[in-house]
Coordinates of C-alpha atoms and ligand atoms in Angstrom, one line a residue:
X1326 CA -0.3 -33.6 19.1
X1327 CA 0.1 -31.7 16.0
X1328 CA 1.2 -28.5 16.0
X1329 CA -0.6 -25.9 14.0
X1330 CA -0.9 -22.2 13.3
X1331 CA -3.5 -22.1 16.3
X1332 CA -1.3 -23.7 18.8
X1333 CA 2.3 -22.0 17.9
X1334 CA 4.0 -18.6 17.0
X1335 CA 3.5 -17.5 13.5
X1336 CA 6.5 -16.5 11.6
X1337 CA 6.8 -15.2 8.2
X1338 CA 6.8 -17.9 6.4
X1339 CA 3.4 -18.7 7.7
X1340 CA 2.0 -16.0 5.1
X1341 CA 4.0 -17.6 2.1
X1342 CA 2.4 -19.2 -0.2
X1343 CA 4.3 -21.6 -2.3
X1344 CA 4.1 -19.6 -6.0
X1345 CA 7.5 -18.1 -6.7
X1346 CA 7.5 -14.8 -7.7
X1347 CA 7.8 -13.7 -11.3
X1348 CA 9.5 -10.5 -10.8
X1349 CA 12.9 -9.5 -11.8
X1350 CA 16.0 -10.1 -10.0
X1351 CA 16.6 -7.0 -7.7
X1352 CA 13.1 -6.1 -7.5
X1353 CA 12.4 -4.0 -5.0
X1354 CA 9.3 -5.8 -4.6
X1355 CA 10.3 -8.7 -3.1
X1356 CA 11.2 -6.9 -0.1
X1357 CA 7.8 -5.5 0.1
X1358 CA 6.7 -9.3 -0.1
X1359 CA 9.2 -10.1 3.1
X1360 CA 7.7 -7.1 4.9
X1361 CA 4.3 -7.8 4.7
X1362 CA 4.7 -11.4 6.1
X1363 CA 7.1 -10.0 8.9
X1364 CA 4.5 -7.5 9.7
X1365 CA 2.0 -10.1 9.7
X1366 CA 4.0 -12.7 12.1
X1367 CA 5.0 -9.7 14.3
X1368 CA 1.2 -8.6 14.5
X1369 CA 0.3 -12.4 15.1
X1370 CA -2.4 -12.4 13.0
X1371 CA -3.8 -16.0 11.5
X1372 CA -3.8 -16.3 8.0
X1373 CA -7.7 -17.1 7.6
X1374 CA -8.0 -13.6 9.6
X1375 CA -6.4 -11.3 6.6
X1376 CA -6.5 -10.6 3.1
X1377 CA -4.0 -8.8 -0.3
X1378 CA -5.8 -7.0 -2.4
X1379 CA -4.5 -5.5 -5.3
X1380 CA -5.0 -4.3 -8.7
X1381 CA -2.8 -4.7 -11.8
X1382 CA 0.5 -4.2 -12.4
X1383 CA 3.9 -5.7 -11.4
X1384 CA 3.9 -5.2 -7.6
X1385 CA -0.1 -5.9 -7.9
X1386 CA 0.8 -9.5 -8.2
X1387 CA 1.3 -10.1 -4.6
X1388 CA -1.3 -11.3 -2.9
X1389 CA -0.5 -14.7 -5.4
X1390 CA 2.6 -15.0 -3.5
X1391 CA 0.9 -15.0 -0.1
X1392 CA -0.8 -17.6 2.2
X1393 CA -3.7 -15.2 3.3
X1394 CA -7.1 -14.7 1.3
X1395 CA -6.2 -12.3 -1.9
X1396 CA -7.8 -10.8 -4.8
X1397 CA -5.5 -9.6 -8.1
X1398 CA -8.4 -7.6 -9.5
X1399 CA -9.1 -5.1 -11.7
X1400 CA -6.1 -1.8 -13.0
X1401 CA -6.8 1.0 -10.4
X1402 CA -10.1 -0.9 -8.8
X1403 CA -7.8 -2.2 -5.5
X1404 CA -9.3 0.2 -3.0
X1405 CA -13.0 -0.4 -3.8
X1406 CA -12.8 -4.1 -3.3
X1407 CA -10.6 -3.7 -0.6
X1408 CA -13.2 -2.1 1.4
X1409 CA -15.9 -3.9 0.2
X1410 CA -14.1 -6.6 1.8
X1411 CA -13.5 -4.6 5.5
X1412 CA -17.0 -2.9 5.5
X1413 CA -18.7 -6.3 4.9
X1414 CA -16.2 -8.1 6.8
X1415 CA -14.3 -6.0 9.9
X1416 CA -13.0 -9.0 11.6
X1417 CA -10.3 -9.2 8.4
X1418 CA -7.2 -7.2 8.4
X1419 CA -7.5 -5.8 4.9
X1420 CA -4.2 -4.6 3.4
X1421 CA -4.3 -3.2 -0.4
X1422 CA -1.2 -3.1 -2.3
X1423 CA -0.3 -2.1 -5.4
X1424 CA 2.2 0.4 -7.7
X1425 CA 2.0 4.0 -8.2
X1426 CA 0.3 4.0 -11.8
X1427 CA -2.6 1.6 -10.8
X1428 CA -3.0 3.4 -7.3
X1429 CA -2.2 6.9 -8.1
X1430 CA -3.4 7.3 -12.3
X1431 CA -6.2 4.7 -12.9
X1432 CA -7.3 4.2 -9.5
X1433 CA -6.3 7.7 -8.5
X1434 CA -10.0 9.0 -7.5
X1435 CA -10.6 5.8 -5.3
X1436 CA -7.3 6.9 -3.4
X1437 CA -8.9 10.5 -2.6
X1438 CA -12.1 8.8 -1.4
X1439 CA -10.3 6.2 0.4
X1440 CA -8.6 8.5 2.2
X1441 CA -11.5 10.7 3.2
X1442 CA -14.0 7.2 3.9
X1443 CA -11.2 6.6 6.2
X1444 CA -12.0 2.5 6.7
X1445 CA -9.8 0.5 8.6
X1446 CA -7.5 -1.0 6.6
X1447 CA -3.8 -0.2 5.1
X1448 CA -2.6 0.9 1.5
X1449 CA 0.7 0.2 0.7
X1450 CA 2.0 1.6 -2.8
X1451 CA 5.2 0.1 -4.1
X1452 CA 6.3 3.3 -5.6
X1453 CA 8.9 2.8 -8.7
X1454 CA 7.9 6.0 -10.7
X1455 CA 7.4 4.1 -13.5
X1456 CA 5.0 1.8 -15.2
X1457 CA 6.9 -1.6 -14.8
X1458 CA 4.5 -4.1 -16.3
X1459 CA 4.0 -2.6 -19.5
X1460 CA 7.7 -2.1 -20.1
X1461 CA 8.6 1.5 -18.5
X1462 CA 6.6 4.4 -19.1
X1463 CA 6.3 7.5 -17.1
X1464 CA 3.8 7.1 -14.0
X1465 CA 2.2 10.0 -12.2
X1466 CA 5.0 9.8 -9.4
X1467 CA 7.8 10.6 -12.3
X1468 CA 9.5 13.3 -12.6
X1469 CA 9.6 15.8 -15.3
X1470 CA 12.4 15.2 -17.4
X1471 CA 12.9 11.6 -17.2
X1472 CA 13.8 11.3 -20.6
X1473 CA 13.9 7.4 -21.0
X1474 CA 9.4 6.6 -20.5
X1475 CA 8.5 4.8 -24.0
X1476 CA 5.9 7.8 -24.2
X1477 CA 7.2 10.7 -23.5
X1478 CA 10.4 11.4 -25.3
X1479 CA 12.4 14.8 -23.5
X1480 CA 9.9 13.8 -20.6
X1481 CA 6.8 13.8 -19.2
X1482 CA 7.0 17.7 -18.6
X1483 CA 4.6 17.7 -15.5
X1484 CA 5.1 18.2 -11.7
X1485 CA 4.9 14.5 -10.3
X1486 CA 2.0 13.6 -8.0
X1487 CA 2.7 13.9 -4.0
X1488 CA 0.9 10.8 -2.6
X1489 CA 1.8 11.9 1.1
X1490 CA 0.5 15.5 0.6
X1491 CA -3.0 14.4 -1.1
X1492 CA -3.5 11.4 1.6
X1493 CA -3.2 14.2 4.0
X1494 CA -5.7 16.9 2.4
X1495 CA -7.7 13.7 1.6
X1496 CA -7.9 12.8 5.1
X1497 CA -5.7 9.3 5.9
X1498 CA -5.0 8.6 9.2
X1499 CA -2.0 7.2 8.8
X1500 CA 0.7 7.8 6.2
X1501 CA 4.1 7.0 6.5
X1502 CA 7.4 6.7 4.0
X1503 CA 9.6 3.5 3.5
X1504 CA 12.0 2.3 1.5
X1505 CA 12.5 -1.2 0.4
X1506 CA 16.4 -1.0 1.2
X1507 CA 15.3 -1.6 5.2
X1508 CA 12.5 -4.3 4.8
X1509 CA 12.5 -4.6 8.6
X1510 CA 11.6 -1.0 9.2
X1511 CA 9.0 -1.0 6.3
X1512 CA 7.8 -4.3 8.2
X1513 CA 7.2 -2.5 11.5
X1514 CA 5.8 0.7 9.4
X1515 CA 3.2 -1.8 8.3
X1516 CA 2.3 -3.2 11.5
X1517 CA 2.3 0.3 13.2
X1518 CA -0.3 1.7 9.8
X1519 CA -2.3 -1.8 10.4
X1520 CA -2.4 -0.7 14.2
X1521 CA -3.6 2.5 13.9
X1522 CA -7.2 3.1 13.7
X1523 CA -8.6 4.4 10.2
X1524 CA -7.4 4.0 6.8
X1525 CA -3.3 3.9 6.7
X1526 CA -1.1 4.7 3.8
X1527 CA 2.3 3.8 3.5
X1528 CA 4.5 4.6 0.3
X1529 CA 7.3 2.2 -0.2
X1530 CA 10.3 3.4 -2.4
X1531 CA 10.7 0.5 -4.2
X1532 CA 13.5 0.1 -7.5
X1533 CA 12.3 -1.0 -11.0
X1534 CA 15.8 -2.2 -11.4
X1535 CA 14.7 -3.1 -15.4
X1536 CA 13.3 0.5 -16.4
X1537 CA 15.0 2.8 -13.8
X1538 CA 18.1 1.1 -12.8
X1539 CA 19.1 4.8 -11.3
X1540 CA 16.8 3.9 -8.5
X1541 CA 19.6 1.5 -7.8
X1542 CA 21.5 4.7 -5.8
X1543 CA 18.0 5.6 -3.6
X1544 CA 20.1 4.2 -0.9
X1545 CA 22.0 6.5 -1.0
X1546 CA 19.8 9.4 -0.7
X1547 CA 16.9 8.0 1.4
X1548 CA 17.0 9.1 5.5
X1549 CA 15.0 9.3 8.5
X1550 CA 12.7 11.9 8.9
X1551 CA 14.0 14.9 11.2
X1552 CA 11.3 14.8 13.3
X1553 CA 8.5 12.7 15.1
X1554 CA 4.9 11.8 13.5
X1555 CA 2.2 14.2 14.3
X1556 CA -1.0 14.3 14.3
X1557 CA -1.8 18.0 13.9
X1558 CA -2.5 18.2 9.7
X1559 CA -1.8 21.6 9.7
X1560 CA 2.3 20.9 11.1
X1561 CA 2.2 17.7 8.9
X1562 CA 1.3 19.7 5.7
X1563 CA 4.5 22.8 6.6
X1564 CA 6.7 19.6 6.7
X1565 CA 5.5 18.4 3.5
X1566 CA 6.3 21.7 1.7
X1567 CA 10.0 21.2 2.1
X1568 CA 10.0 17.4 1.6
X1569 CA 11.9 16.1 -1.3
X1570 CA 10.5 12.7 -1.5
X1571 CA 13.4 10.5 0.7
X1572 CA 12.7 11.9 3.7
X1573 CA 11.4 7.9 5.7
X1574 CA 9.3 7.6 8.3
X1575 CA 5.7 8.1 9.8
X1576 CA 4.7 11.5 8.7
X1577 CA 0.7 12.0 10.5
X1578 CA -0.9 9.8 13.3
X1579 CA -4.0 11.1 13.3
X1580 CA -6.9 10.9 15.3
X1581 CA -10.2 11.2 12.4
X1582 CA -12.7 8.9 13.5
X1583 CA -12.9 5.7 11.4
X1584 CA -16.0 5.3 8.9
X1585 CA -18.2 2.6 10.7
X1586 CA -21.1 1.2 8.6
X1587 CA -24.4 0.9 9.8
X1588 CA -24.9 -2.3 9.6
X1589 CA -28.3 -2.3 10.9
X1590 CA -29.8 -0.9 7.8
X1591 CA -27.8 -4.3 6.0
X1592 CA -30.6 -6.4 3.9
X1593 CA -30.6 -9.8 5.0
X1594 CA -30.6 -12.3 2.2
X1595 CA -34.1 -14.0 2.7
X1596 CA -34.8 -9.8 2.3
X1597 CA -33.2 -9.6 -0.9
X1598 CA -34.8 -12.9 -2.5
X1599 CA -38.0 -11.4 -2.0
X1600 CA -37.2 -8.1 -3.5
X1601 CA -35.5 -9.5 -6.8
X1602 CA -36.7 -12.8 -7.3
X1603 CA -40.1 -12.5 -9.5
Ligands
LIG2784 FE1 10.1 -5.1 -10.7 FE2 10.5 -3.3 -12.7 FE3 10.9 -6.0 -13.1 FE4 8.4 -5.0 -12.8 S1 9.8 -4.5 -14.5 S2 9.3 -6.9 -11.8 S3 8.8 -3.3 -11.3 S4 12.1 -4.6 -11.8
LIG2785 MG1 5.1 1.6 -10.9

């Protein structure tokens, strides 16, 4: 008899596809890549049952280099198609992925209304504090006096964004810290946010090794988080005052009740031809 997906364990090569990816060599991408599939193997979810979406940008690329139904759509637009996708079809796990300038700059209002919609589905941001693609300018997760960004000679001069802190006052359910150095921690983050009920968001340190080959020597700074998730806001947002960025782990489990569409008030399509078709 022949064995197929149905009939055997999943692994992670299941959720490969066979396009080899384009990115540099030391990428911290690439480990995103293997924690996604091990997430997805762990999770045991079929292929035809979840879907990439992403925007643009280097680490935007990914759902190309998987086996599971993808979209590489629009710069910043990830999130709206993303849960399109979940609202019109909640059997799929839905996992967005993308970088910090396409999540957090162009598609920086659809993150604060993700958050607070509060679908389930998980964001994963491969954060490299730096627009890769376009050849290393500063993103809104760099710091202020990175003096190398293309643009912004002496630095960008402004207080980085704090994706954890704004998913919290946003209203994510989830949201949780990796680094691309441990891909089978990030792995089990990911299952763990795709788990939890409501929309999850998971950072991922992740090294541009081309335009901020410092971020070579995160692995030296990153560590586990000194304390255990929780799901008061309130205790989650005191712990975000003092944190410095490295700090890994799952910061807030909460308990918001997950948007549910009401699906009763859907058109049907014989409902729609007779309202637009003249
Ligand atoms: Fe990765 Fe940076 Fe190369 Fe883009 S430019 S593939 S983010 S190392
Ligand atoms: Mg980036």
């Amino acid at each position: 008899m022949e064995t197929t997906t149905a009939t055997r364990k999943l692994t992670p090569k299941d959720y490969k596809s066979d396009i080899k990816p384009v990115w540099c060599p030391g990428c911290g991408d690439f480990s995103v890549l293997s924690s996604i599939t091990k997430a997805l193997a762990e999770l045991g979810i079929p292929p035809e049952q979840a879907a990439v979406v992403s925007g643009i940008g280097c680490s935007s690329r990914i759902p190309a280099y998987t086996s599971v139904y993808g979209l590489h759509g629009l710069h910043g637009r990830a999130l709206p198609a993303a849960i399109g996708l979940k609202v019109a079809r909640p059997d799929l796990t839905v996992i967005a992925a993308g970088g910090d300038g396409d999540g957090f700059s162009i598609g920086g209002n659809h993150f604060l209304h993700a958050c607070r919609r509060n679908v389930d589905m998980t964001y994963i941001v491969m954060d490299n504090e730096v627009y890769g693609m376009t050849k290393g300018q500063a993103s809104p997760t760099t710091e202020p006096d990175w003096e190398r960004g293309k643009l912004t000679p002496g630095g960008p001069g402004i207080n980085p964004f704090h994706p954890l802190a704004v998913a919290l006052a946003s209203g994510a359910n989830f949201i949780a810290r990796g680094f691309t150095g441990d891909p089978n921690y990030v792995a089990r983050l990911i299952a763990e946010g795709i788990r939890h009920p409501g929309f999850s968001f998971i950072q991922v340190l992740s090294p541009c090794v081309t335009f901020r080959p410092e971020e070579r020597e995160w692995k030296k700074v990153v560590r586990p988080a000194p304390v255990e998730p929780t799901s008061d806001p309130a205790r989650a947002a005191r712990r975000l005052m003092t944190d410095d960025g490295f700090n890994l782990g799952v910061l807030f489990k909460g308990d918001r009740r997950p948007f549910r569409p009401d699906t009763s008030a859907r058109a049907t399509v014989a409902e729609l031809e007779q309202e637009f078709v003249v």
